[in-house]
């Protein structure tokens, strides 16, 4: 009799403490945290765009679309009976409504007041605790540390004490581009590799800024990496001004494959991998 | 007033172009001259001067001239001193066509300028159908143009939002910036611009004749139709070139010919010559300002926003001093409307639609469902449904008040400037980065405009007030372009709000909105006698002992309050307030009481349907209810126009 009570009690408590398993992510950074922790969400917001713009970590085919990131579909979310919903500040106004459906976790990853890279680690850890995946999280952090150290070592072997500085941009039009400066994940990846940002920018919430093409004239040293695809590439390349830029004439421009810059730790690893891959194309001066 | 000579303006243009060039480059004058005479030693500063600054200055001059000519032609063809591609909605048409062409049909090989021409031509035809071709000289054309602007703007916004990652760079481009990276666009514009200019001298004499009025001109042997066709095609082509090359830049096309006329250049040839110079000067000035400001601001200020900030105050001033015919095309001539079906029947139909909208949905897998929802789903659904219904009712009532008050079937609450005030307030909140609720800012903005309107109302004629609203909405567009041009997450949140989303409405908000609208609706019913008297004409109303000025003031306040509560929640919603009161008349509700009742019912039903479509049409994505409602009402109006060929097209 006593044993049955104890077993029942144990069962009950384990049921009560069971980690959420039906999770819906309404932001892309949250989607990335989940997939990194090995949790497959039942639905994510803007699923098709995620597959086109974020690409990795890859989304399993059975994950459903929860609507747009600005206005996810509440009725579908309800019908999927989630036990955890993750949002970012864009949906902060809807938190009260979402709480009616399931416990809702607000992860505020991008702010000017904090360091986005360490916030990504903190938030992913917070989520891991909530989902009972702390072991996976710590394994990932350990493995990332090893990988970054290795990449850094390879760069050190190749370039010695003075590796080239890197400037990372995404073109908005043939005359303007977003540049990644202080507090951006690309800059965090550069620092992890022991590289310097060749076009430093003032700190902002996302670390990005819209700038004009002639601003690239000041880039006298280092590499220019631009994130592909840019649909109006030909318009850019036929431009005399572009051809005259020192960085273009000296062939220091490289196109990076599509990569997401507003994710979390996984994105930092991926950015670091791609940046160091681009550096391999460059012979030491 | 003795007007300054063309030489003087030309000299001003040269000085301005010169200083425009000096602003951005560190090169000394000698080095600049050297760079132009013997380019090629490849210094980067020299290349920037030659391939970024110089083409920018040249393009500003060329496009300023093209836009000014376009406005001048339209003003002379329509005999409307405030006509321009911007105020008539044809710029919005061109932009909409370019956006849709790029998003829905990627990889199309049609030149962007043809898309622009096609889009603006379509919207011009729409404008003619809306306002009446013979009425383009009046206020009606401007009202229809503003409504078209709002409508096409929301169509473009829907398209952009459904492709948000892709369209970020589209927003940056469409914001209208003159920055260049080589001579490509100058070489592109020149061969398309110059042949068009050769036609102009041939048009001067016919245009001169047209100023007598189209009947007199026809009697004098002018082929008015051919002139109108050639002239408007040319005007739209010129403006389309500018849009294709640098995106949307308003104001220049309106201000240049209007200022030219103020300087005394009213004969067609004179007006065009002066407008060309003034247009180039205005655009250069705006671009100088934009470049100067971009050095100090942390973000880029696009040229179009600078043009708007310069132009909007001038436009408002022009609006307030411009005499303008109050000519208006009646959408439904009396006698044609059918007999009103019994009210109970309407009520039953309305309830049925509401029920359908409340019960229809899609389940988790996306299959259509019609059934009583679970309580939890219902608690998610009813606030937005109720809010949509309340907005539809309120807009219909406000539209009815304004149409009766101004005796003008084209007036509607979104043209009063109150919704623009709300949007401007919202933008101010966003730019200040305030932690206060954005609704507070939008309500404050709307209230400010309403106060200004109430202050102006006894002093100005109602038509002027509407013009003021148009001025304000163009100011809004300028500020908006600055925010959208950054292409970041704020831009999209803003676009969403501007398209009239009811997504964020809470239960309490929806209930209080519904309560307020019902209350104001009941008060309107109480003023039925006054409204009926006013719509019989001012003299008639005065004869019965009515204090017309006070009555107007009260009614304006009523319509303004309705517009305030709705637009501070959902942003501007075009066409709904314009179409529904007219539709009620068309359905036979001629007496004020029944028109009010039917229009309110139609408003609720229409927006409830929009809410249903918003939730289900592109499941699981949702579209903003306001944009869908405007789209539905706009197409209804178009259908009505097409199905009843009017005697005087």
mmCIF file of N, CA and C in Angstrom, chain A residues 6 10 13 15 26 31 35 48 57 64-65 72 81 87 115 128 131-132 154 173 184-185 199 226 252 273-274 280:
data_model
loop_
_atom_site.group_PDB
_atom_site.id
_atom_site.type_symbol
_atom_site.label_atom_id
_atom_site.label_comp_id
_atom_site.label_asym_id
_atom_site.label_seq_id
_atom_site.Cartn_x
_atom_site.Cartn_y
_atom_site.Cartn_z
ATOM 1 N N UNK A 6 3.688 5.833 -2.830
ATOM 2 C CA UNK A 6 4.948 6.477 -3.217
ATOM 3 C C UNK A 6 5.082 6.527 -4.742
ATOM 4 N N UNK A 10 5.282 9.768 -7.036
ATOM 5 C CA UNK A 10 6.388 10.029 -7.941
ATOM 6 C C UNK A 10 5.886 10.297 -9.359
ATOM 7 N N UNK A 13 4.283 13.710 -9.527
ATOM 8 C CA UNK A 13 5.216 14.835 -9.520
ATOM 9 C C UNK A 13 5.978 14.908 -10.834
ATOM 10 N N UNK A 15 4.821 14.009 -13.676
ATOM 11 C CA UNK A 15 3.881 14.552 -14.655
ATOM 12 C C UNK A 15 3.801 16.069 -14.516
ATOM 13 N N UNK A 26 7.485 31.873 -32.170
ATOM 14 C CA UNK A 26 6.949 32.933 -33.020
ATOM 15 C C UNK A 26 8.017 33.943 -33.429
ATOM 16 N N UNK A 31 13.272 30.042 -32.831
ATOM 17 C CA UNK A 31 13.299 28.822 -33.636
ATOM 18 C C UNK A 31 14.703 28.233 -33.644
ATOM 19 N N UNK A 35 15.916 24.513 -32.184
ATOM 20 C CA UNK A 35 16.531 23.493 -33.024
ATOM 21 C C UNK A 35 17.941 23.167 -32.532
ATOM 22 N N UNK A 48 8.026 29.502 -44.429
ATOM 23 C CA UNK A 48 8.615 29.474 -45.776
ATOM 24 C C UNK A 48 9.776 30.459 -45.864
ATOM 25 N N UNK A 57 19.761 26.512 -38.630
ATOM 26 C CA UNK A 57 19.530 25.064 -38.595
ATOM 27 C C UNK A 57 18.244 24.689 -39.349
ATOM 28 N N UNK A 64 4.727 23.039 -38.709
ATOM 29 C CA UNK A 64 3.671 23.812 -39.373
ATOM 30 C C UNK A 64 3.995 25.303 -39.368
ATOM 31 N N UNK A 65 3.254 26.055 -40.185
ATOM 32 C CA UNK A 65 3.399 27.496 -40.255
ATOM 33 C C UNK A 65 2.401 28.132 -39.280
ATOM 34 N N UNK A 72 0.933 36.471 -35.846
ATOM 35 C CA UNK A 72 0.716 35.027 -35.960
ATOM 36 C C UNK A 72 -0.756 34.679 -35.762
ATOM 37 N N UNK A 81 -2.790 23.267 -29.574
ATOM 38 C CA UNK A 81 -2.649 22.924 -28.153
ATOM 39 C C UNK A 81 -1.188 22.887 -27.704
ATOM 40 N N UNK A 87 7.951 34.113 -27.711
ATOM 41 C CA UNK A 87 7.787 35.310 -28.542
ATOM 42 C C UNK A 87 8.976 36.237 -28.334
ATOM 43 N N UNK A 115 24.708 43.172 -24.381
ATOM 44 C CA UNK A 115 25.530 42.586 -25.423
ATOM 45 C C UNK A 115 24.740 41.435 -26.053
ATOM 46 N N UNK A 128 16.743 26.299 -22.219
ATOM 47 C CA UNK A 128 17.164 24.919 -21.972
ATOM 48 C C UNK A 128 16.700 24.465 -20.595
ATOM 49 N N UNK A 131 13.079 23.759 -20.729
ATOM 50 C CA UNK A 131 12.721 22.570 -21.505
ATOM 51 C C UNK A 131 13.438 21.320 -20.999
ATOM 52 N N UNK A 132 14.183 21.477 -19.912
ATOM 53 C CA UNK A 132 14.909 20.349 -19.355
ATOM 54 C C UNK A 132 15.956 19.822 -20.343
ATOM 55 N N UNK A 154 43.546 28.107 -36.792
ATOM 56 C CA UNK A 154 43.859 27.978 -38.227
ATOM 57 C C UNK A 154 44.186 29.342 -38.821
ATOM 58 N N UNK A 173 20.458 48.252 -51.920
ATOM 59 C CA UNK A 173 20.222 48.722 -53.282
ATOM 60 C C UNK A 173 21.603 48.946 -53.861
ATOM 61 N N UNK A 184 26.440 43.576 -33.132
ATOM 62 C CA UNK A 184 25.815 42.677 -34.101
ATOM 63 C C UNK A 184 26.442 41.290 -33.957
ATOM 64 N N UNK A 185 25.721 40.261 -34.385
ATOM 65 C CA UNK A 185 26.267 38.906 -34.282
ATOM 66 C C UNK A 185 27.476 38.698 -35.190
ATOM 67 N N UNK A 199 34.890 47.917 -40.562
ATOM 68 C CA UNK A 199 34.013 49.099 -40.621
ATOM 69 C C UNK A 199 33.184 49.186 -39.338
ATOM 70 N N UNK A 226 30.164 40.397 -48.577
ATOM 71 C CA UNK A 226 28.747 40.769 -48.655
ATOM 72 C C UNK A 226 27.895 39.525 -48.735
ATOM 73 N N UNK A 252 39.404 42.601 -53.007
ATOM 74 C CA UNK A 252 39.251 42.180 -51.625
ATOM 75 C C UNK A 252 37.780 41.946 -51.276
ATOM 76 N N UNK A 273 32.241 30.243 -39.168
ATOM 77 C CA UNK A 273 32.689 29.238 -40.128
ATOM 78 C C UNK A 273 32.808 29.860 -41.523
ATOM 79 N N UNK A 274 31.789 30.638 -41.894
ATOM 80 C CA UNK A 274 31.801 31.196 -43.250
ATOM 81 C C UNK A 274 32.862 32.267 -43.413
ATOM 82 N N UNK A 280 40.178 31.764 -46.091
ATOM 83 C CA UNK A 280 41.062 30.752 -46.689
ATOM 84 C C UNK A 280 41.338 31.075 -48.155
#
